Amino acid sequence: MSIEDQSPKARARALLAQMSLDEKCGQVRQYFCFGTAAEAVGPLAAEARKMEIALATGTVGSLLFVSKASQTNALQRQHLEASRLKIPLLFGFDVIHGFRTIFPTPIAIAASFDPALVEASQAVAAREARAVGIHWTFAPMVDICRDARWGRIVEGPGEDPFLGAVMAAAQVRGFQGTTLDDQHVLAGPKHFAGYGASLGGRDYDEVNLSDYELHNVYLPPFKAAIDAGARNLMTAYMPLNGVPATGNRHLLTTILREHWGFDGFVVSDANAAINLVAHGFSASPVEAAVSALEAGLDLEMTTGTSAYEHLAQAVVDGLIDEALLDQAVLRILEAKLELGLFEAPFVDEEAAEAVLATPAHRDLARTAAERSAVLLRNEDALLPLTPAIRRVAVLGPLADAPRDCLGPWVFEQDLSETVTIRAGIAAAAPAGVTVDYAPGVAMPMRQHPWPFGRMHERDDRSDWADFDEAAGLARAVELARQADVAVLVLGERYDMSGEIASCSTLDLAGRQMELLDAVAATGTPVVLLLMSGRPLDLRRAGTLADAILQLWHGGTRAGEAAGRLLWGAVSPGGKLPFSWPRHVGQVPLIYGHTRSHSPEGQTRRYWDETSTPLYPFGFGLSYGAFAVTDLTVIPTAGAGAEVSVTVTNTGIHAGDEVVQLYVGQASGSSARPVRELKGFQRIHLAPGARQRVTFQLDATALSHWNDARKDWVVDRVARTVWVGSDSQAGLSARIPG
Ligand code: NOJ
């Protein structure tokens, strides 16, 4: 049998047997690449020098942040020439919602409630990334978030573990495909675990979660990603219940490997291993290295100082068993072998350009943006715009801002390919309709604490330094006055959500409310298009705008989607992946709360504000109108049930409905949430059409992790099912116990 015919595990073992201690320690190191030492500036130059020495000595396993085919090829060549055993580099990158073609942000695409679309989008992202030599994405981000102050809510699936699990699995399937061929990349669900529950919604702050919440809410999306075959996993930064996640053996070994059977490799978040010292957990970098490796961390991602650079010494000094290092190296080698890197370490640079320019990728991005949009309000059926509309004023600081259409975690975008909202509305307008534009007010900039210019490059067209505030507002009001409808595009800049983008308020930033007030005062009907990574405070805006459409950061084709949605070429059909708070003081806010004390007082738990959301989880309107009727429940073996309903489009427009199934139990071994999402299907219906929709509920769906028993249980009790259009669905039936 030739060596290529052996299994990755056997080949990895054979390689390991030939490796020196230094070579092994190189494999478990991942360096940021911010260019060559000659190109890099400031503190990054020292980084680049370190990387170059590691490349020259063949003692590095992986690089991140290289994103050009010519660069991955050059670095790979340089490395292979120096590497005694010719072990290729693994290139990782944050391919979060697209590579060159940018899709809606993860929170947005979760709102599509369309896992097939999510899978297809990430398959495109994988194809584009792999074409330039990227082998592995630091995605999907599957952190449940129930506090919209946290900036990274934009990167995940929202508040619900069931939706989060479905989206996590779909993304893994999209990235990895059925085989890790040259169209696919390794998927790395992150950040393990609980990162979305940081205190006060402050990024990186500590997380204290009961086992009950951890197992029932925060872990299910990770488990789903692992079950879908994810080959990597990234640790979180913060301490979970006092133990930093990157040194947390309970998480990285007991749960991940022993309970779930994960056999891929674990990477730290950037600098999270050396930061075990900063946490006040490890006394020294050596101790940090030992704790992390013993906890189950295979690969260390770093800029600057490293913990794992001390591993060789720790082995020599007998502080750690070399067998643990071997195990980590084996896992990394296996990934490289599974990817076929030894056989094909380079990419075809010309072919890469063609892949990045594929028109079908852009078309899918448009579909994804259309299907992610959520219609929150539509008074007097203002939308879709009718032929009576002859003049449209497109207003607002985000209306013509291409970079803001894309959202955070975007690096390889081509802004000339990005269709802004203004451009998309103009392109979709029927012949003879006039589309005017004015930004009205400036978009405030925010400060960035990071030295990495590339992460937050400024886009000239979003630079408001020279904007004439007084004239700008007057012009917008004048255009609104002349128009049949004013379309305001408001919300957040692309960098107002994301990492280190927590915010203490949910208010529209800067003078945007002032613009909305002034435009609404003209009496012209107002459509509010929201571009944001989080729910914003719409208490007042909701009374001024006749229609509100949440577009999120919709990606490369966000504008085209907006135009088609506005003019009715397609109907919005997305649903909220979180409970939309009225006010920041309500967060964390969830639909799946328990009854707790005084269930009848549930909506009045503050004296100055109701405790209900402005819009419930799962909510979203359509141009169609849907009736959900004829609920039938047929009990099946093992406490399960088959649940079905009839959905009818009673409206005059075609549209999509996301039919949602919720389940609740009123008694049992724990006080469970009033209801929990356990199934959904997005269907398309022409006016007058109807469809029977069926869900299968099995015992796994009905189980929960019980804190007293420290185990999963299925209570043998009666349950209620609700089926309908959102988490407040009223149509219900009982499953007998
Ligand atoms: C830090 C972030 O927390 C993580 O999500 C990301 O993948 C890495 N940096 C690499 O950019």
XYZ file of C-alpha atoms and ligand atoms in Angstrom:
748
model
C 0.000 0.000 0.000
C 1.464 3.386 -0.982
C 1.663 6.048 1.705
C -1.159 8.082 0.071
C -3.477 5.096 0.449
C -3.037 4.897 4.184
C -5.592 6.519 6.477
C -4.878 10.061 7.700
C -4.470 8.640 11.200
C -1.853 6.099 10.097
C 0.022 8.674 8.014
C -0.046 11.177 10.872
C 1.428 8.573 13.240
C 4.174 7.710 10.761
C 5.090 11.384 10.435
C 5.016 11.984 14.153
C 7.500 9.179 14.680
C 10.034 11.129 12.607
C 9.521 14.498 14.295
C 11.914 16.231 16.670
C 10.579 17.920 19.798
C 11.001 21.351 18.181
C 9.167 20.263 15.060
C 6.280 19.002 17.158
C 6.168 22.269 19.088
C 6.077 24.144 15.783
C 2.987 22.262 14.634
C 0.982 23.476 17.624
C 1.684 27.157 16.914
C -0.407 29.425 14.731
C 0.881 32.908 13.862
C -0.994 35.938 12.607
C 0.453 37.085 9.319
C 0.303 40.855 8.915
C 2.644 40.907 5.931
C 6.388 40.445 5.655
C 8.791 42.122 8.093
C 9.658 44.601 5.356
C 5.988 45.543 4.832
C 4.689 45.528 8.400
C 4.848 48.629 10.564
C 5.090 49.310 14.317
C 4.566 46.391 16.693
C 3.475 44.248 13.781
C 6.990 44.290 12.290
C 8.351 42.328 15.253
C 5.500 39.862 14.775
C 6.343 39.478 11.130
C 9.997 38.824 11.935
C 9.022 36.054 14.344
C 6.809 34.497 11.708
C 9.578 34.645 9.138
C 12.034 32.903 11.447
C 9.466 30.179 12.135
C 8.867 29.755 8.417
C 12.575 29.607 7.701
C 13.106 26.941 10.340
C 9.981 24.984 9.450
C 8.667 25.357 13.005
C 5.158 26.681 12.593
C 2.004 24.711 11.895
C -0.430 27.306 10.729
C -0.885 30.942 9.728
C -3.933 33.136 9.834
C -4.963 36.243 8.004
C -3.372 35.484 4.657
C -6.028 36.015 2.023
C -4.429 36.299 -1.429
C -3.678 33.268 -3.563
C -0.238 34.633 -4.463
C 0.574 35.022 -0.753
C -0.631 31.618 0.410
C 1.393 30.065 -2.414
C 4.526 32.085 -1.658
C 4.398 31.416 2.084
C 3.658 27.751 1.551
C 6.596 27.446 -0.850
C 8.944 29.233 1.526
C 7.815 26.992 4.359
C 7.993 23.708 2.462
C 11.496 24.488 1.270
C 12.574 24.944 4.886
C 10.518 22.151 6.432
C 12.573 18.987 6.836
C 9.504 16.748 6.719
C 7.623 18.872 4.160
C 4.553 19.292 6.348
C 2.362 21.942 4.686
C 1.090 25.020 6.479
C -2.574 25.206 7.348
C -4.057 28.603 6.477
C -6.976 29.797 8.636
C -9.129 32.875 8.177
C -12.290 34.501 9.499
C -14.636 33.547 6.679
C -17.693 34.458 8.683
C -20.340 35.441 6.156
C -18.597 35.201 2.836
C -15.122 35.765 1.469
C -15.246 38.016 -1.598
C -18.984 37.637 -2.084
C -20.447 38.858 1.166
C -23.637 37.321 2.499
C -25.878 38.772 5.199
C -24.353 38.611 8.675
C -24.981 35.431 10.699
C -27.728 37.021 12.798
C -29.393 38.113 9.571
C -29.199 34.798 7.853
C -30.491 33.101 10.999
C -33.559 35.293 10.469
C -34.137 33.536 7.147
C -35.126 30.412 9.104
C -33.837 28.680 5.985
C -31.061 26.172 6.726
C -30.735 25.142 3.067
C -29.957 28.752 2.161
C -27.467 29.025 5.014
C -25.731 25.845 3.877
C -25.570 27.038 0.272
C -24.179 30.439 1.325
C -21.400 28.944 3.385
C -20.610 26.516 0.559
C -19.973 29.552 -1.657
C -17.856 31.151 1.066
C -15.860 27.913 1.345
C -15.333 27.674 -2.426
C -14.062 31.234 -2.648
C -11.796 30.922 0.385
C -10.354 27.573 -0.663
C -9.647 28.937 -4.129
C -7.101 31.361 -2.637
C -5.533 28.712 -0.412
C -7.484 29.124 2.828
C -8.117 25.736 4.382
C -10.057 26.512 7.466
C -12.603 29.049 8.657
C -13.078 30.301 12.213
C -16.802 29.792 11.850
C -19.615 29.165 12.489
C -19.911 31.415 15.494
C -22.646 29.660 17.437
C -22.759 31.628 20.679
C -26.282 32.116 21.933
C -26.809 35.754 22.873
C -29.670 37.131 24.917
C -28.242 40.553 25.558
C -28.247 42.902 22.594
C -25.661 45.150 24.167
C -23.067 42.527 23.269
C -21.613 43.535 19.916
C -21.088 39.981 18.809
C -24.813 39.271 18.727
C -24.377 40.049 15.016
C -22.104 37.036 14.527
C -24.359 34.385 15.981
C -27.826 32.865 15.730
C -29.598 34.947 18.407
C -31.348 33.792 21.550
C -32.667 30.350 20.798
C -30.799 27.038 21.227
C -32.969 25.137 18.750
C -32.600 27.703 15.973
C -28.930 28.032 16.915
C -28.391 24.294 16.569
C -30.096 24.119 13.172
C -28.058 27.062 11.874
C -24.808 25.677 13.303
C -25.247 22.322 11.588
C -26.241 23.935 8.288
C -23.128 26.094 8.295
C -20.835 23.172 9.038
C -22.372 21.220 6.158
C -21.874 24.194 3.871
C -18.240 24.789 4.813
C -17.097 21.179 4.886
C -19.372 19.490 2.341
C -19.453 15.729 2.459
C -15.701 15.481 1.789
C -12.948 17.985 2.470
C -12.113 18.366 -1.223
C -10.615 21.457 -2.841
C -13.972 23.246 -2.702
C -14.317 23.029 1.062
C -12.718 24.189 4.275
C -12.556 22.990 7.855
C -15.255 24.490 10.045
C -14.452 25.662 13.566
C -17.476 26.398 15.741
C -16.667 29.030 18.342
C -16.300 30.291 21.050
C -16.479 27.319 23.372
C -18.413 28.096 25.523
C -20.822 30.606 26.988
C -19.141 33.732 25.541
C -22.522 35.271 24.642
C -23.520 35.500 28.294
C -20.832 37.980 29.306
C -21.649 40.134 32.283
C -23.495 43.283 31.271
C -23.095 42.406 27.602
C -19.517 43.696 27.848
C -17.188 41.967 25.455
C -14.742 39.506 27.057
C -16.239 40.029 30.499
C -16.685 37.027 32.754
C -19.465 34.490 32.324
C -21.227 32.729 35.146
C -23.694 30.140 33.961
C -25.393 27.381 35.841
C -24.938 23.896 34.413
C -28.652 24.033 33.700
C -28.313 27.027 31.399
C -25.071 25.830 29.907
C -26.477 22.458 28.857
C -29.975 23.556 27.895
C -29.173 26.843 26.182
C -25.520 27.486 25.358
C -24.130 24.083 24.411
C -26.754 22.697 21.993
C -25.480 24.665 18.955
C -21.926 23.404 19.623
C -23.152 19.848 19.965
C -25.071 20.205 16.700
C -21.968 21.542 14.937
C -19.866 18.637 16.218
C -22.564 16.126 15.270
C -22.587 17.656 11.787
C -18.890 16.786 11.573
C -17.021 20.014 12.406
C -13.304 19.152 12.448
C -12.157 22.067 14.578
C -13.378 24.096 17.532
C -12.218 27.418 19.004
C -12.078 28.173 22.705
C -13.591 31.298 24.225
C -11.666 34.098 25.871
C -13.474 34.559 29.138
C -13.631 32.549 32.330
C -16.663 30.309 32.585
C -17.690 29.986 36.215
C -14.225 31.077 37.256
C -12.172 28.805 34.997
C -10.891 30.429 31.791
C -12.349 28.535 28.835
C -8.928 27.996 27.276
C -7.655 26.221 30.381
C -10.939 24.513 31.136
C -10.536 20.751 31.110
C -14.195 20.198 31.930
C -15.169 21.953 28.702
C -12.344 20.916 26.379
C -11.965 17.317 27.405
C -14.824 16.038 29.563
C -17.702 17.539 27.597
C -16.144 17.924 24.176
C -14.182 14.715 23.813
C -15.473 12.309 26.444
C -19.185 13.099 26.216
C -19.437 14.212 22.596
C -16.680 12.147 21.001
C -15.040 15.064 19.180
C -11.772 14.000 17.557
C -10.806 17.112 15.614
C -8.359 19.726 16.910
C -9.014 22.611 19.275
C -7.573 26.089 18.644
C -7.376 28.904 21.139
C -8.863 32.255 20.394
C -6.105 34.763 19.684
C -3.721 34.956 22.656
C -6.162 33.149 24.902
C -3.520 30.661 26.105
C -0.911 33.222 27.169
C -3.756 35.258 28.654
C -4.319 32.555 31.243
C -1.639 34.532 33.054
C -3.549 37.807 32.653
C -6.684 36.079 33.984
C -4.855 35.390 37.239
C -5.194 31.668 36.538
C -1.642 30.627 35.581
C 1.408 31.971 37.360
C 3.666 32.069 34.292
C 3.646 31.484 30.523
C 5.028 27.987 31.113
C 2.210 27.217 33.516
C -0.254 28.621 31.005
C 1.119 26.295 28.332
C 0.893 23.291 30.633
C -2.638 24.131 31.794
C -3.894 24.725 28.265
C -2.387 21.549 26.842
C -3.620 19.503 29.782
C -7.067 21.022 29.429
C -7.231 19.903 25.796
C -5.978 22.828 23.707
C -4.137 21.600 20.626
C -3.162 24.708 18.666
C -2.274 28.112 20.053
C -3.250 31.195 18.030
C -1.044 34.167 18.917
C 0.219 37.580 18.139
C 3.153 38.669 20.271
C 4.015 36.567 23.287
C 3.143 32.904 23.329
C 2.540 30.228 25.914
C 3.290 27.291 23.638
C 6.772 28.611 22.805
C 7.599 27.245 26.258
C 6.259 23.761 25.578
C 9.560 22.218 24.503
C 11.184 23.333 27.750
C 8.178 22.133 29.741
C 8.590 18.679 28.200
C 12.345 18.650 28.850
C 11.783 19.763 32.441
C 9.214 17.046 32.959
C 6.373 19.510 33.575
C 4.194 17.897 30.959
C 3.920 14.475 29.399
C 5.176 14.478 25.802
C 2.336 12.097 24.951
C -0.100 15.006 25.355
C 1.904 17.085 22.890
C 1.978 14.130 20.504
C -1.775 13.853 20.658
C -2.199 17.533 19.756
C 0.279 17.242 16.887
C -1.480 14.146 15.574
C -4.827 15.944 15.473
C -3.351 18.833 13.500
C -1.523 16.541 11.089
C -4.696 14.556 10.539
C -6.556 17.716 9.544
C -3.832 18.578 7.037
C -3.967 15.074 5.626
C -7.760 15.036 5.433
C -7.601 18.273 3.470
C -5.178 16.702 0.991
C -2.543 19.367 1.610
C 0.409 17.029 1.247
C -0.723 16.121 -2.255
C -1.827 19.643 -3.268
C -0.272 22.381 -1.126
C -0.666 25.153 -3.740
C -3.587 26.810 -5.520
C -4.022 27.923 -9.105
C -3.845 31.711 -8.871
C -5.637 32.399 -12.157
C -8.411 29.939 -11.409
C -8.866 31.651 -8.041
C -9.702 34.958 -9.697
C -12.380 33.271 -11.778
C -13.927 31.616 -8.716
C -14.057 34.934 -6.861
C -15.821 36.575 -9.778
C -18.528 33.920 -10.210
C -21.836 35.711 -10.944
C -23.891 32.902 -9.418
C -22.261 33.663 -6.051
C -23.550 37.241 -6.197
C -27.003 36.023 -7.163
C -27.109 33.781 -4.124
C -26.015 36.710 -1.953
C -28.998 38.672 -3.237
C -31.384 35.806 -2.512
C -29.887 35.463 0.959
C -30.390 39.173 1.663
C -33.980 38.979 0.436
C -34.767 35.964 2.571
C -33.117 37.434 5.676
C -35.126 40.663 5.715
C -37.786 40.932 8.413
C -40.864 43.105 7.946
C -41.728 44.512 11.374
C -44.495 46.926 10.512
C -46.611 47.655 7.456
C -49.429 50.085 8.237
C -52.134 50.341 5.574
C -50.124 47.942 3.419
C -47.716 50.724 2.442
C -45.402 47.998 1.155
C -44.971 46.800 -1.500
C -44.894 50.209 -3.152
C -47.635 50.554 -5.734
C -47.669 52.149 -9.219
C -49.222 55.251 -7.604
C -45.769 56.065 -6.204
C -44.042 58.309 -8.740
C -41.366 59.909 -6.617
C -39.264 58.328 -3.883
C -36.886 60.103 -1.523
C -34.173 57.721 -0.358
C -32.704 59.333 2.742
C -30.324 58.593 5.541
C -26.618 58.208 6.212
C -26.655 54.486 5.441
C -28.551 54.731 2.174
C -25.495 54.966 -0.018
C -22.751 53.504 2.167
C -21.388 50.353 0.532
C -19.083 49.315 3.350
C -21.943 49.485 5.843
C -24.019 47.125 3.711
C -21.444 44.437 4.415
C -21.227 44.414 8.201
C -18.294 43.314 10.355
C -15.767 40.546 9.629
C -15.310 41.442 6.011
C -11.820 41.849 4.583
C -11.712 40.880 0.926
C -14.722 42.813 -0.256
C -14.811 44.653 -3.522
C -16.851 47.764 -2.791
C -17.368 48.413 -6.472
C -19.344 45.161 -6.591
C -21.491 46.160 -3.639
C -24.948 47.460 -4.441
C -26.032 50.146 -1.989
C -29.633 50.537 -0.869
C -30.019 53.715 -2.877
C -28.669 52.056 -6.033
C -30.835 48.980 -5.525
C -34.022 50.982 -5.042
C -33.286 53.073 -8.122
C -32.550 49.968 -10.201
C -35.771 48.227 -9.148
C -38.001 51.292 -9.584
C -40.534 51.029 -12.426
C -39.902 53.193 -15.481
C -40.793 56.824 -14.911
C -40.354 56.794 -11.128
C -37.948 59.449 -9.803
C -35.592 58.382 -7.030
C -33.905 61.234 -5.141
C -31.247 60.814 -2.510
C -29.873 62.768 0.430
C -28.010 61.431 3.482
C -29.685 63.993 5.755
C -27.368 63.590 8.720
C -23.864 62.252 9.213
C -23.133 58.836 10.606
C -21.026 59.133 13.746
C -17.739 57.256 13.733
C -16.684 55.088 16.617
C -13.261 54.685 18.164
C -11.355 51.459 17.721
C -9.050 50.077 20.343
C -7.288 47.715 17.924
C -3.952 48.319 16.275
C -4.884 46.203 13.264
C -5.755 48.836 10.701
C -6.959 46.196 8.328
C -9.764 45.120 10.623
C -11.338 48.545 10.567
C -10.215 50.261 7.439
C -12.156 53.380 6.629
C -14.194 53.665 3.551
C -14.025 57.091 1.964
C -17.653 57.164 1.049
C -18.631 56.626 4.686
C -16.340 59.338 5.916
C -18.489 62.158 7.182
C -15.796 64.615 8.172
C -16.807 67.261 5.620
C -20.552 66.822 5.834
C -22.580 70.040 6.115
C -25.042 69.147 8.883
C -27.490 72.037 8.538
C -27.762 71.933 4.768
C -27.876 68.136 4.833
C -30.956 67.932 7.022
C -32.767 70.685 5.131
C -32.136 68.952 1.811
C -33.506 65.653 3.101
C -36.660 67.329 4.407
C -37.153 69.121 1.110
C -36.860 65.858 -0.838
C -39.240 64.123 1.563
C -41.776 66.883 1.070
C -41.677 66.487 -2.705
C -41.884 62.695 -2.608
C -44.795 60.252 -2.495
C -42.857 58.133 -0.037
C -39.731 58.714 2.039
C -37.478 55.700 2.492
C -35.123 56.230 5.404
C -32.117 53.995 5.784
C -30.972 54.192 9.393
C -29.193 52.021 11.904
C -25.600 51.134 12.612
C -22.305 51.521 10.807
C -20.693 48.192 9.940
C -18.354 48.469 12.925
C -20.951 49.344 15.562
C -21.510 45.652 16.146
C -18.991 42.821 16.118
C -15.993 42.153 18.339
C -15.221 44.896 20.875
C -18.415 46.603 19.776
C -20.611 46.277 22.829
C -22.847 49.239 23.378
C -24.549 50.499 26.510
C -27.596 51.753 24.606
C -29.754 50.536 21.749
C -30.498 54.064 20.559
C -30.087 55.153 16.962
C -26.635 56.770 16.993
C -25.965 60.418 16.258
C -28.713 62.560 14.782
C -30.652 59.804 13.049
C -33.766 60.226 15.233
C -33.733 63.903 14.441
C -33.800 63.078 10.746
C -36.657 60.636 11.224
C -38.618 63.196 13.231
C -38.102 65.898 10.629
C -39.030 63.649 7.715
C -42.096 62.257 9.475
C -43.232 65.819 10.209
C -43.577 66.450 6.452
C -46.555 64.089 6.403
C -45.073 62.004 3.587
C -45.465 58.289 4.355
C -42.247 56.856 5.805
C -40.627 53.494 5.195
C -37.831 52.815 7.659
C -35.176 50.431 6.391
C -32.962 49.309 9.254
C -29.380 48.283 8.756
C -28.002 46.918 11.999
C -26.366 44.024 13.758
C -28.606 44.189 16.809
C -32.149 45.263 17.723
C -32.389 49.009 18.214
C -34.758 50.992 20.393
C -37.737 51.578 18.110
C -40.307 52.746 20.627
C -40.508 56.184 19.064
C -39.350 55.310 15.558
C -42.095 52.710 15.480
C -44.733 55.385 15.888
C -43.245 57.635 13.190
C -42.600 55.099 10.441
C -45.519 53.541 8.572
C -43.454 50.544 7.545
C -40.290 49.077 9.077
C -38.143 46.535 7.299
C -35.091 45.112 9.094
C -32.454 44.604 6.397
C -29.488 43.951 8.720
C -26.113 44.258 7.018
C -27.261 42.392 3.926
C -23.994 41.903 2.058
C -22.740 42.464 -1.481
C -26.209 42.568 -2.946
C -28.032 44.177 -0.006
C -29.279 47.059 -2.142
C -30.594 44.898 -4.923
C -32.512 42.867 -2.359
C -33.889 46.046 -0.772
C -35.105 47.313 -4.135
C -36.811 44.059 -5.000
C -38.426 43.825 -1.569
C -39.698 47.389 -1.681
C -41.201 47.139 -5.119
C -42.666 43.712 -4.418
C -40.634 41.492 -6.748
C -40.291 39.346 -3.635
C -42.034 39.416 -0.269
C -40.174 39.618 3.040
C -40.433 36.342 4.923
C -37.712 36.423 7.566
C -38.467 36.161 11.280
C -36.733 37.592 14.311
C -34.083 35.324 15.845
C -34.401 37.236 19.115
C -37.037 38.981 21.205
C -36.826 42.627 20.193
C -36.610 44.692 23.388
C -38.469 47.947 23.835
C -35.667 49.394 25.854
C -32.090 48.489 26.724
C -33.103 48.197 30.368
C -35.047 45.033 29.544
C -32.119 42.946 28.391
C -31.541 40.014 28.701
C -34.988 39.321 27.331
C -36.205 35.928 26.129
C -39.452 34.331 25.065
C -38.503 31.032 26.698
C -38.613 32.295 30.267
C -39.967 30.243 33.136
C -43.195 31.044 34.938
C -41.337 31.709 38.163
C -43.091 33.431 41.042
C -46.311 35.269 40.209
C -46.822 33.987 36.644
C -49.841 36.267 36.265
C -47.522 39.278 36.739
C -45.254 38.213 33.914
C -45.793 41.268 31.751
C -45.367 43.676 34.687
C -42.056 42.821 36.238
C -40.894 46.452 36.020
C -43.057 49.241 37.364
C -41.953 51.679 34.657
C -41.942 49.463 31.572
C -43.721 46.326 30.465
C -41.532 43.236 30.455
C -42.791 42.059 27.065
C -40.765 42.613 23.896
C -41.623 45.192 21.257
C -41.654 42.365 18.703
C -41.605 38.740 19.818
C -39.066 36.104 18.858
C -40.074 34.498 15.560
C -42.061 37.538 14.463
C -42.059 38.879 10.928
C -44.754 40.024 8.520
C -45.171 39.225 4.847
C -46.974 40.787 1.896
C -49.079 37.639 2.065
C -51.379 36.952 5.026
C -51.385 33.551 6.626
C -53.904 31.565 8.596
C -52.720 28.535 10.536
C -55.573 26.110 11.304
C -56.540 22.481 11.866
C -53.901 21.540 14.393
C -53.654 17.785 14.809
C -51.483 15.931 17.302
C -50.885 12.199 17.003
C -48.874 10.790 19.916
C -45.992 8.557 18.839
C -43.790 6.122 20.737
C -41.569 7.412 23.575
C -43.519 10.568 24.497
C -43.199 12.022 21.011
C -45.873 13.256 18.625
C -46.617 14.039 15.034
C -47.967 17.581 14.831
C -49.584 19.025 11.737
C -51.417 22.156 10.658
C -52.878 23.696 7.535
C -51.409 26.994 6.391
C -53.414 29.168 4.005
C -52.372 32.357 2.287
C -55.455 34.510 2.729
C -53.796 37.619 1.307
C -53.497 39.095 -2.159
C -49.713 38.680 -2.533
C -47.625 35.539 -2.701
C -45.278 35.146 0.228
C -43.409 32.908 2.629
C -44.491 31.869 6.075
C -42.198 30.303 8.652
C -44.475 27.910 10.466
C -43.181 27.475 13.999
C -43.777 24.716 16.505
C -43.388 25.436 20.214
C -43.667 22.991 23.087
C -44.082 23.517 26.814
C -44.677 21.400 29.893
C -46.520 22.721 32.927
C -44.962 20.278 35.389
C -42.019 17.916 35.628
C -38.608 17.451 37.178
C -37.621 21.098 36.487
C -39.583 24.321 36.073
C -39.242 24.527 32.310
C -39.636 27.527 29.976
C -43.228 28.467 29.168
C -42.552 27.311 25.629
C -39.586 26.379 23.440
C -39.128 26.294 19.689
C -38.877 22.693 18.537
C -39.489 22.885 14.817
C -39.986 25.290 11.917
C -40.575 25.164 8.184
C -40.434 28.010 5.728
C -42.989 27.546 2.964
C -44.036 29.608 -0.038
C -47.717 30.066 -0.858
C -49.472 31.841 -3.705
C -52.578 33.859 -2.773
C -55.363 31.445 -1.857
C -53.027 28.446 -1.727
C -52.859 26.148 1.268
C -50.455 23.499 2.497
C -50.404 20.903 5.231
C -47.229 21.163 7.313
C -46.108 18.279 9.535
C -43.531 18.157 12.330
C -42.136 15.084 14.061
C -41.387 15.563 17.736
C -39.194 12.866 19.219
C -37.975 12.230 22.726
C -34.666 14.034 22.147
C -36.553 17.198 21.310
C -38.509 16.871 24.544
C -35.553 16.189 26.797
C -33.860 18.710 29.011
C -30.803 18.707 31.221
C -31.917 18.398 34.807
C -29.750 20.044 37.402
C -30.758 17.872 40.334
C -30.012 14.663 38.423
C -27.091 16.159 36.461
C -28.373 14.368 33.406
C -30.748 14.580 30.452
C -34.317 13.544 31.211
C -37.604 13.249 29.373
C -40.388 13.961 31.812
C -43.408 11.714 31.329
C -45.921 14.572 31.603
C -48.583 16.167 29.452
C -47.322 18.894 27.134
C -48.849 21.708 25.164
C -47.872 22.403 21.576
C -48.446 25.717 19.858
C -48.125 26.200 16.128
C -48.200 29.518 14.334
C -46.345 32.504 12.963
C -44.243 33.521 15.962
C -43.476 32.710 19.594
C -46.827 34.096 20.688
C -48.771 31.634 18.531
C -52.126 30.882 20.136
C -53.271 27.757 18.308
C -52.590 24.922 20.715
C -53.233 21.288 21.532
C -52.157 18.810 24.183
C -49.858 15.842 23.988
C -51.056 13.516 26.748
C -48.401 12.412 29.252
C -10.627 36.964 17.921
C -12.057 36.578 17.783
O -12.658 36.441 19.061
C -12.274 35.303 16.992
O -13.639 35.134 16.779
C -11.499 35.343 15.708
O -11.740 34.172 14.968
C -10.025 35.505 16.008
N -9.822 36.726 16.759
C -9.172 35.536 14.738
O -9.418 36.674 14.017
